[in-house]
Structure formats: C-alpha cells, structure tokens
Amino acid sequence: MSGYGVMTRGVIPHLARQDDISVALLSRHLSEPPCEGVELTTLDAMVSTPPDVIIGCFETDERSREFWLDRRVGQAVAERGAGCIEMSTLSLGWARDWHGAVSAAGGISVESPVTGSRPGATSGTLSAFVYESAHDPRVRRVLDCFVSKRYDFHLPGNPTCFKLVYNAWGASLLHSVAAYVPTLQDRLGKDFDVAQEILSSDGWMALVCASKLSRVVAADFDDPDFAVRHMVKDLGYARDMVGTPHALLDLVHQSFRTAAATFGGDADYTAVAGGASA
C-alpha cells in the first residue's frame, strides 16, 4: 500500500489482521510501522519483493502519478501481473490515463474510489465504486477486508465521474446548512433543540443532518473525518470535468475555499457551514 492518511489509517488494521495477507506500507512520513502486522517498505524493495496487490490512496493527481508512473512500480507490477487498486478521488482525465498506464505495465487496473470517510474506514464498512479491467480474486480478497458495499461500473472513468458528482452534490447540501440553520436558531430560540432533533431523525434530510448537524452547531472542526482541503480539491476536479459554467458548483467550490482559508485546510469539511453556529 502506498499513502498513509485518514482513510488508510483505518483500512490498514483490517488488512493486517488477516492470516493470509502480508502488508507492506510505503509512506513518506512514517519512520515506524503504524500497527502490528505491517512493515514499512521502499520502492526499491517493491522490485525485489513484488506484491500481488498494490493499493494507492493519494491526496492529488500529482502524488498518484508520481507513484504509479515510477519505473520501479512498473517493474513490480509487471513481475506478478499485480492487481492495482486506486482508491483516490482523482480527476477524470488522470483516472482514465491511469488504466492505460497499469495496462501498459502488465497489471490489472481496479479504479475504486470509496466513500465513508474516517468512520467507514475505521469500521471496515466503506462503500466502493469500482471498475476493474479484469476479474482478479486477489483484488476481491483485499477489498472485502474493508469494503462492505461494492458498486460495479461498466466503463473506466465512470466510478470517478460518479464520485466527483456525488461529492459535489453532498458538498452543496452541506453548504446549504449555513444558509438555513441560523434562521432556525434566530426564530426558534430555545426550541432550536427540537428543530435539531427533527432534522436529525425525521424526513428526507435526516441522513445528512444526523451525521453532520451536531458537529456544525458545536463548531467542532478539529480532528477531521475528511479535511476541507480535500473537498476543495475534489470540487476543483468536478469543476474541470463539468467544463461549462455551473453557478451552484462554482458557489460551493468558493465556499469551501473560504472555509479552508478561515479554519485551515486540515479542518473538518463541515467547517464550510461554520457560520451556522454563530
């Protein structure tokens, strides 16, 4: 596995507990393994001990390209026809090019952006949006360790396209919290607690509000489940994919950039609605 962050921090223990899976982690930041059953590795070691499955989870296209296009990674992929899983949320252009790069190296490409943030990674209940160039039982075995729902798409790039729209849509709902919660707080006064209970437990908005509203109202943006800077990046990729003017997407993208500037890029992405708690 390459990349160590909020998501992989939750995923790795699920892999490390499996008797039939050995886990090697490539990280720029760690000097010792994050948990028992994991060893740190290097790009050179990947060549000498090629893996059956390689998982990448990166912050940006640039970091993903740097890893997958490295000559040593290509050699490791070729040695065992590795199943290559890319869990990152990428731009649509690079997601499609990535399949070509893995194929050229002789590997099986499995585009698999996930959703569930830190809670899903920690509990091993992530949902994965998947396109695989060929069926590979090695890949299935690995994904089953931390994915509880898998949705298979039929064309390369479609999981990424869906994930970008999915994130943008959800970000738009979260952005709207700041527009309406202050009105309820102002008009209802001490009865706002009743409104919060309704919003979080009843009606079509309950799933969103149950998971995020209390954090917004408490302005609890530390220790992020998903950092606001990652949403800024994802919305930028979505904006590039759409191409034409999109008033709502542009507004939401700017609101997340403002939240990153105000609260810091490592704040939880609910900080976009930070004004709601004022």
Tab-separated table of C-alpha atoms in Angstrom:
chain	number	residue	atom	x	y	z
A	1	MET	CA	0.000	0.000	0.000
A	2	SER	CA	1.205	3.493	-0.810
A	3	GLY	CA	-0.109	6.534	1.005
A	4	TYR	CA	-0.884	6.955	4.701
A	5	GLY	CA	-3.648	9.310	5.801
A	6	VAL	CA	-7.056	9.360	7.447
A	7	MET	CA	-8.507	6.686	5.166
A	8	THR	CA	-5.580	4.266	5.044
A	9	ARG	CA	-5.025	4.659	8.786
A	10	GLY	CA	-8.404	2.990	9.214
A	11	VAL	CA	-8.023	0.464	6.400
A	12	ILE	CA	-4.595	-0.967	7.245
A	13	PRO	CA	-5.539	-2.716	10.535
A	14	HIS	CA	-8.267	-4.667	8.736
A	15	LEU	CA	-5.685	-5.978	6.272
A	16	ALA	CA	-3.056	-6.623	8.934
A	17	ARG	CA	-5.406	-8.889	10.901
A	18	GLN	CA	-5.741	-11.355	8.002
A	19	ASP	CA	-3.622	-14.501	8.312
A	20	ASP	CA	-3.292	-14.884	4.548
A	21	ILE	CA	-2.327	-11.268	3.791
A	22	SER	CA	1.029	-9.613	4.459
A	23	VAL	CA	1.027	-5.811	4.414
A	24	ALA	CA	3.888	-3.555	3.346
A	25	LEU	CA	3.357	0.207	3.575
A	26	LEU	CA	5.153	2.874	1.568
A	27	SER	CA	4.930	6.236	3.335
A	28	ARG	CA	6.882	9.467	3.110
A	29	HIS	CA	6.004	10.400	6.687
A	30	LEU	CA	6.291	7.314	8.898
A	31	SER	CA	9.527	6.126	10.478
A	32	GLU	CA	7.974	3.025	12.071
A	33	PRO	CA	5.023	0.779	11.225
A	34	PRO	CA	1.609	2.152	12.267
A	35	CYS	CA	0.408	-1.139	13.770
A	36	GLU	CA	1.358	-4.759	14.335
A	37	GLY	CA	1.465	-6.902	11.219
A	38	VAL	CA	2.658	-4.109	8.938
A	39	GLU	CA	6.162	-3.445	7.687
A	40	LEU	CA	7.452	-0.298	6.053
A	41	THR	CA	8.830	-0.706	2.559
A	42	THR	CA	10.525	1.250	-0.210
A	43	LEU	CA	10.163	1.498	-3.967
A	44	ASP	CA	13.371	-0.485	-4.424
A	45	ALA	CA	12.050	-3.224	-2.120
A	46	MET	CA	8.912	-3.455	-4.245
A	47	VAL	CA	11.100	-4.523	-7.162
A	48	SER	CA	12.948	-7.190	-5.198
A	49	THR	CA	9.772	-8.462	-3.473
A	50	PRO	CA	6.948	-7.704	-5.906
A	51	PRO	CA	3.433	-7.663	-4.411
A	52	ASP	CA	0.343	-9.415	-5.729
A	53	VAL	CA	-1.858	-6.405	-4.995
A	54	ILE	CA	-0.910	-2.737	-4.816
A	55	ILE	CA	-3.221	-0.160	-3.240
A	56	GLY	CA	-2.746	3.546	-3.840
A	57	CYS	CA	-4.525	6.248	-1.855
A	58	PHE	CA	-3.279	9.767	-2.551
A	59	GLU	CA	-4.233	13.374	-1.934
A	60	THR	CA	-3.904	14.569	-5.525
A	61	ASP	CA	-3.396	13.540	-9.138
A	62	GLU	CA	0.216	14.637	-8.833
A	63	ARG	CA	1.001	12.246	-5.985
A	64	SER	CA	-0.842	9.422	-7.736
A	65	ARG	CA	1.102	9.980	-10.980
A	66	GLU	CA	4.393	10.187	-9.118
A	67	PHE	CA	3.821	6.751	-7.639
A	68	TRP	CA	2.195	4.806	-10.474
A	69	LEU	CA	4.482	6.144	-13.197
A	70	ASP	CA	7.649	5.403	-11.250
A	71	ARG	CA	9.816	2.947	-13.168
A	72	ARG	CA	10.200	0.709	-10.096
A	73	VAL	CA	6.458	0.460	-9.594
A	74	GLY	CA	6.100	-0.552	-13.231
A	75	GLN	CA	8.694	-3.285	-12.734
A	76	ALA	CA	6.902	-4.574	-9.617
A	77	VAL	CA	3.554	-4.598	-11.403
A	78	ALA	CA	4.991	-6.492	-14.376
A	79	GLU	CA	6.647	-9.174	-12.237
A	80	ARG	CA	3.408	-10.655	-10.878
A	81	GLY	CA	0.769	-9.015	-13.075
A	82	ALA	CA	-0.287	-7.186	-9.945
A	83	GLY	CA	-3.829	-6.162	-9.192
A	84	CYS	CA	-3.597	-2.390	-8.853
A	85	ILE	CA	-6.267	-0.657	-6.758
A	86	GLU	CA	-6.512	3.133	-6.948
A	87	MET	CA	-8.708	4.361	-4.087
A	88	SER	CA	-8.024	8.067	-4.544
A	89	THR	CA	-10.542	10.590	-5.775
A	90	LEU	CA	-8.806	11.669	-8.979
A	91	SER	CA	-9.544	13.918	-11.911
A	92	LEU	CA	-11.457	12.155	-14.659
A	93	GLY	CA	-8.603	12.624	-17.128
A	94	TRP	CA	-5.972	11.014	-14.921
A	95	ALA	CA	-8.323	8.204	-13.843
A	96	ARG	CA	-8.697	7.188	-17.476
A	97	ASP	CA	-4.976	7.579	-18.213
A	98	TRP	CA	-4.154	5.553	-15.100
A	99	HIS	CA	-5.886	2.490	-16.540
A	100	GLY	CA	-3.659	2.770	-19.600
A	101	ALA	CA	-0.513	3.085	-17.503
A	102	VAL	CA	-1.334	-0.008	-15.436
A	103	SER	CA	-2.267	-1.993	-18.535
A	104	ALA	CA	0.980	-0.998	-20.244
A	105	ALA	CA	2.889	-2.301	-17.225
A	106	GLY	CA	1.084	-5.659	-17.426
A	107	GLY	CA	-1.184	-5.178	-14.406
A	108	ILE	CA	-4.906	-5.337	-13.713
A	109	SER	CA	-6.363	-1.893	-13.047
A	110	VAL	CA	-9.088	-1.515	-10.426
A	111	GLU	CA	-10.455	2.014	-10.190
A	112	SER	CA	-12.105	2.118	-6.778
A	113	PRO	CA	-12.820	5.498	-5.171
A	114	VAL	CA	-14.550	4.973	-1.843
A	115	THR	CA	-16.939	6.821	0.420
A	116	GLY	CA	-17.484	6.581	4.146
A	117	SER	CA	-14.729	8.893	5.388
A	118	ARG	CA	-12.873	8.017	8.585
A	119	PRO	CA	-15.791	6.220	10.328
A	120	GLY	CA	-16.231	3.855	7.383
A	121	ALA	CA	-12.513	3.176	7.078
A	122	THR	CA	-12.165	2.512	10.814
A	123	SER	CA	-15.150	0.161	10.947
A	124	GLY	CA	-14.271	-1.559	7.657
A	125	THR	CA	-17.600	-0.559	6.107
A	126	LEU	CA	-16.545	1.633	3.200
A	127	SER	CA	-18.573	1.695	0.009
A	128	ALA	CA	-16.544	1.344	-3.182
A	129	PHE	CA	-17.357	2.489	-6.713
A	130	VAL	CA	-15.476	0.025	-8.904
A	131	TYR	CA	-14.361	-0.575	-12.447
A	132	GLU	CA	-11.875	-3.406	-12.951
A	133	SER	CA	-10.125	-4.211	-16.199
A	134	ALA	CA	-10.371	-7.936	-15.398
A	135	HIS	CA	-11.650	-10.042	-12.553
A	136	ASP	CA	-8.911	-10.805	-10.049
A	137	PRO	CA	-9.629	-12.898	-6.920
A	138	ARG	CA	-6.585	-11.347	-5.226
A	139	VAL	CA	-8.173	-7.928	-5.513
A	140	ARG	CA	-11.552	-9.199	-4.335
A	141	ARG	CA	-9.927	-10.718	-1.248
A	142	VAL	CA	-8.251	-7.427	-0.348
A	143	LEU	CA	-11.262	-5.179	-0.952
A	144	ASP	CA	-13.525	-7.466	1.066
A	145	CYS	CA	-11.423	-6.695	4.146
A	146	PHE	CA	-12.622	-3.093	4.389
A	147	VAL	CA	-15.462	-2.632	1.867
A	148	SER	CA	-18.997	-3.639	2.853
A	149	LYS	CA	-20.779	-2.366	-0.277
A	150	ARG	CA	-19.376	-2.553	-3.778
A	151	TYR	CA	-20.966	-0.944	-6.824
A	152	ASP	CA	-19.605	-2.157	-10.168
A	153	PHE	CA	-19.479	0.185	-13.154
A	154	HIS	CA	-19.033	-0.929	-16.749
A	155	LEU	CA	-16.665	1.679	-18.179
A	156	PRO	CA	-13.300	3.028	-16.999
A	157	GLY	CA	-13.617	6.513	-15.548
A	158	ASN	CA	-17.280	6.116	-14.605
A	159	PRO	CA	-16.582	5.432	-10.893
A	160	THR	CA	-14.529	8.622	-10.772
A	161	CYS	CA	-17.161	10.603	-12.676
A	162	PHE	CA	-19.814	9.415	-10.226
A	163	LYS	CA	-17.638	10.108	-7.171
A	164	LEU	CA	-16.919	13.676	-8.286
A	165	VAL	CA	-20.610	14.449	-8.852
A	166	TYR	CA	-21.536	12.602	-5.649
A	167	ASN	CA	-19.084	14.673	-3.602
A	168	ALA	CA	-20.151	17.923	-5.254
A	169	TRP	CA	-23.824	17.193	-4.590
A	170	GLY	CA	-23.160	16.322	-0.963
A	171	ALA	CA	-20.963	19.396	-0.556
A	172	SER	CA	-23.828	21.505	-1.882
A	173	LEU	CA	-26.181	20.094	0.774
A	174	LEU	CA	-23.633	20.804	3.491
A	175	HIS	CA	-23.082	24.321	2.152
A	176	SER	CA	-26.823	24.955	2.494
A	177	VAL	CA	-26.710	24.320	6.263
A	178	ALA	CA	-25.105	27.714	6.779
A	179	ALA	CA	-27.945	29.342	4.851
A	180	TYR	CA	-30.828	27.921	6.918
A	181	VAL	CA	-29.661	26.876	10.392
A	182	PRO	CA	-29.080	30.480	11.585
A	183	THR	CA	-32.670	31.316	10.600
A	184	LEU	CA	-33.990	28.464	12.740
A	185	GLN	CA	-31.715	29.404	15.633
A	186	ASP	CA	-32.851	33.027	15.477
A	187	ARG	CA	-36.587	32.355	15.062
A	188	LEU	CA	-36.945	29.375	17.380
A	189	GLY	CA	-34.679	30.354	20.255
A	190	LYS	CA	-34.688	27.658	22.912
A	191	ASP	CA	-36.827	25.467	20.644
A	192	PHE	CA	-33.928	25.070	18.226
A	193	ASP	CA	-33.124	21.835	20.073
A	194	VAL	CA	-36.477	20.485	18.880
A	195	ALA	CA	-35.674	21.501	15.313
A	196	GLN	CA	-32.273	19.800	15.554
A	197	GLU	CA	-33.911	16.589	16.758
A	198	ILE	CA	-36.391	16.653	13.874
A	199	LEU	CA	-33.753	17.413	11.263
A	200	SER	CA	-31.511	14.622	12.533
A	201	SER	CA	-34.145	11.908	12.893
A	202	ASP	CA	-37.149	12.528	10.668
A	203	GLY	CA	-37.723	13.264	6.988
A	204	TRP	CA	-35.561	13.148	3.918
A	205	MET	CA	-32.749	15.309	5.316
A	206	ALA	CA	-32.201	13.093	8.359
A	207	LEU	CA	-29.258	11.094	6.976
A	208	VAL	CA	-27.282	14.252	6.233
A	209	CYS	CA	-28.208	16.087	9.426
A	210	ALA	CA	-27.758	13.078	11.717
A	211	SER	CA	-24.147	12.725	10.657
A	212	LYS	CA	-23.150	16.398	10.370
A	213	LEU	CA	-25.503	18.879	12.030
A	214	SER	CA	-24.316	18.448	15.628
A	215	ARG	CA	-20.718	18.999	14.543
A	216	VAL	CA	-21.708	22.163	12.691
A	217	VAL	CA	-23.724	23.587	15.597
A	218	ALA	CA	-20.881	22.858	18.041
A	219	ALA	CA	-18.293	24.277	15.594
A	220	ASP	CA	-16.315	21.082	16.181
A	221	PHE	CA	-13.983	21.196	13.204
A	222	ASP	CA	-10.829	19.701	14.716
A	223	ASP	CA	-9.771	16.053	14.253
A	224	PRO	CA	-11.302	15.824	10.765
A	225	ASP	CA	-13.194	12.886	9.329
A	226	PHE	CA	-12.485	14.478	5.941
A	227	ALA	CA	-10.316	17.577	5.613
A	228	VAL	CA	-11.778	20.660	3.957
A	229	ARG	CA	-8.727	20.916	1.678
A	230	HIS	CA	-9.580	17.527	0.187
A	231	MET	CA	-13.079	18.723	-0.643
A	232	VAL	CA	-11.606	21.838	-2.257
A	233	LYS	CA	-9.512	19.544	-4.447
A	234	ASP	CA	-12.430	17.238	-5.292
A	235	LEU	CA	-14.670	20.175	-6.205
A	236	GLY	CA	-11.906	21.524	-8.432
A	237	TYR	CA	-11.756	18.205	-10.274
A	238	ALA	CA	-15.547	18.202	-10.564
A	239	ARG	CA	-15.448	21.744	-11.912
A	240	ASP	CA	-12.877	20.752	-14.523
A	241	MET	CA	-14.963	17.736	-15.534
A	242	VAL	CA	-18.147	19.781	-15.982
A	243	GLY	CA	-16.265	22.317	-18.072
A	244	THR	CA	-19.126	24.728	-18.735
A	245	PRO	CA	-20.310	27.415	-16.270
A	246	HIS	CA	-22.158	25.920	-13.306
A	247	ALA	CA	-23.446	28.530	-10.868
A	248	LEU	CA	-24.101	26.234	-7.906
A	249	LEU	CA	-20.867	24.270	-8.230
A	250	ASP	CA	-18.854	27.474	-8.542
A	251	LEU	CA	-20.564	28.926	-5.456
A	252	VAL	CA	-19.977	25.781	-3.395
A	253	HIS	CA	-16.356	25.497	-4.521
A	254	GLN	CA	-15.727	29.075	-3.420
A	255	SER	CA	-17.430	28.465	-0.068
A	256	PHE	CA	-15.097	25.547	0.666
A	257	ARG	CA	-12.065	27.596	-0.362
A	258	THR	CA	-13.236	30.287	2.067
A	259	ALA	CA	-13.672	27.698	4.823
A	260	ALA	CA	-10.135	26.409	4.220
A	261	ALA	CA	-8.761	29.946	4.443
A	262	THR	CA	-10.775	30.694	7.596
A	263	PHE	CA	-10.403	27.479	9.577
A	264	GLY	CA	-7.308	25.957	7.946
A	265	GLY	CA	-7.085	23.258	5.310
A	266	ASP	CA	-6.953	20.459	7.889
A	267	ALA	CA	-10.263	21.427	9.497
A	268	ASP	CA	-13.174	19.035	9.059
A	269	TYR	CA	-15.104	19.776	5.903
A	270	THR	CA	-18.198	20.679	7.952
A	271	ALA	CA	-16.344	23.956	8.556
A	272	VAL	CA	-17.987	25.153	5.339
A	273	ALA	CA	-21.095	25.689	7.459
A	274	GLY	CA	-19.163	27.264	10.312
A	275	GLY	CA	-21.212	30.437	10.169
A	276	ALA	CA	-24.290	28.452	11.159
A	277	SER	CA	-23.074	28.166	14.742
A	278	ALA	CA	-22.516	31.894	15.193
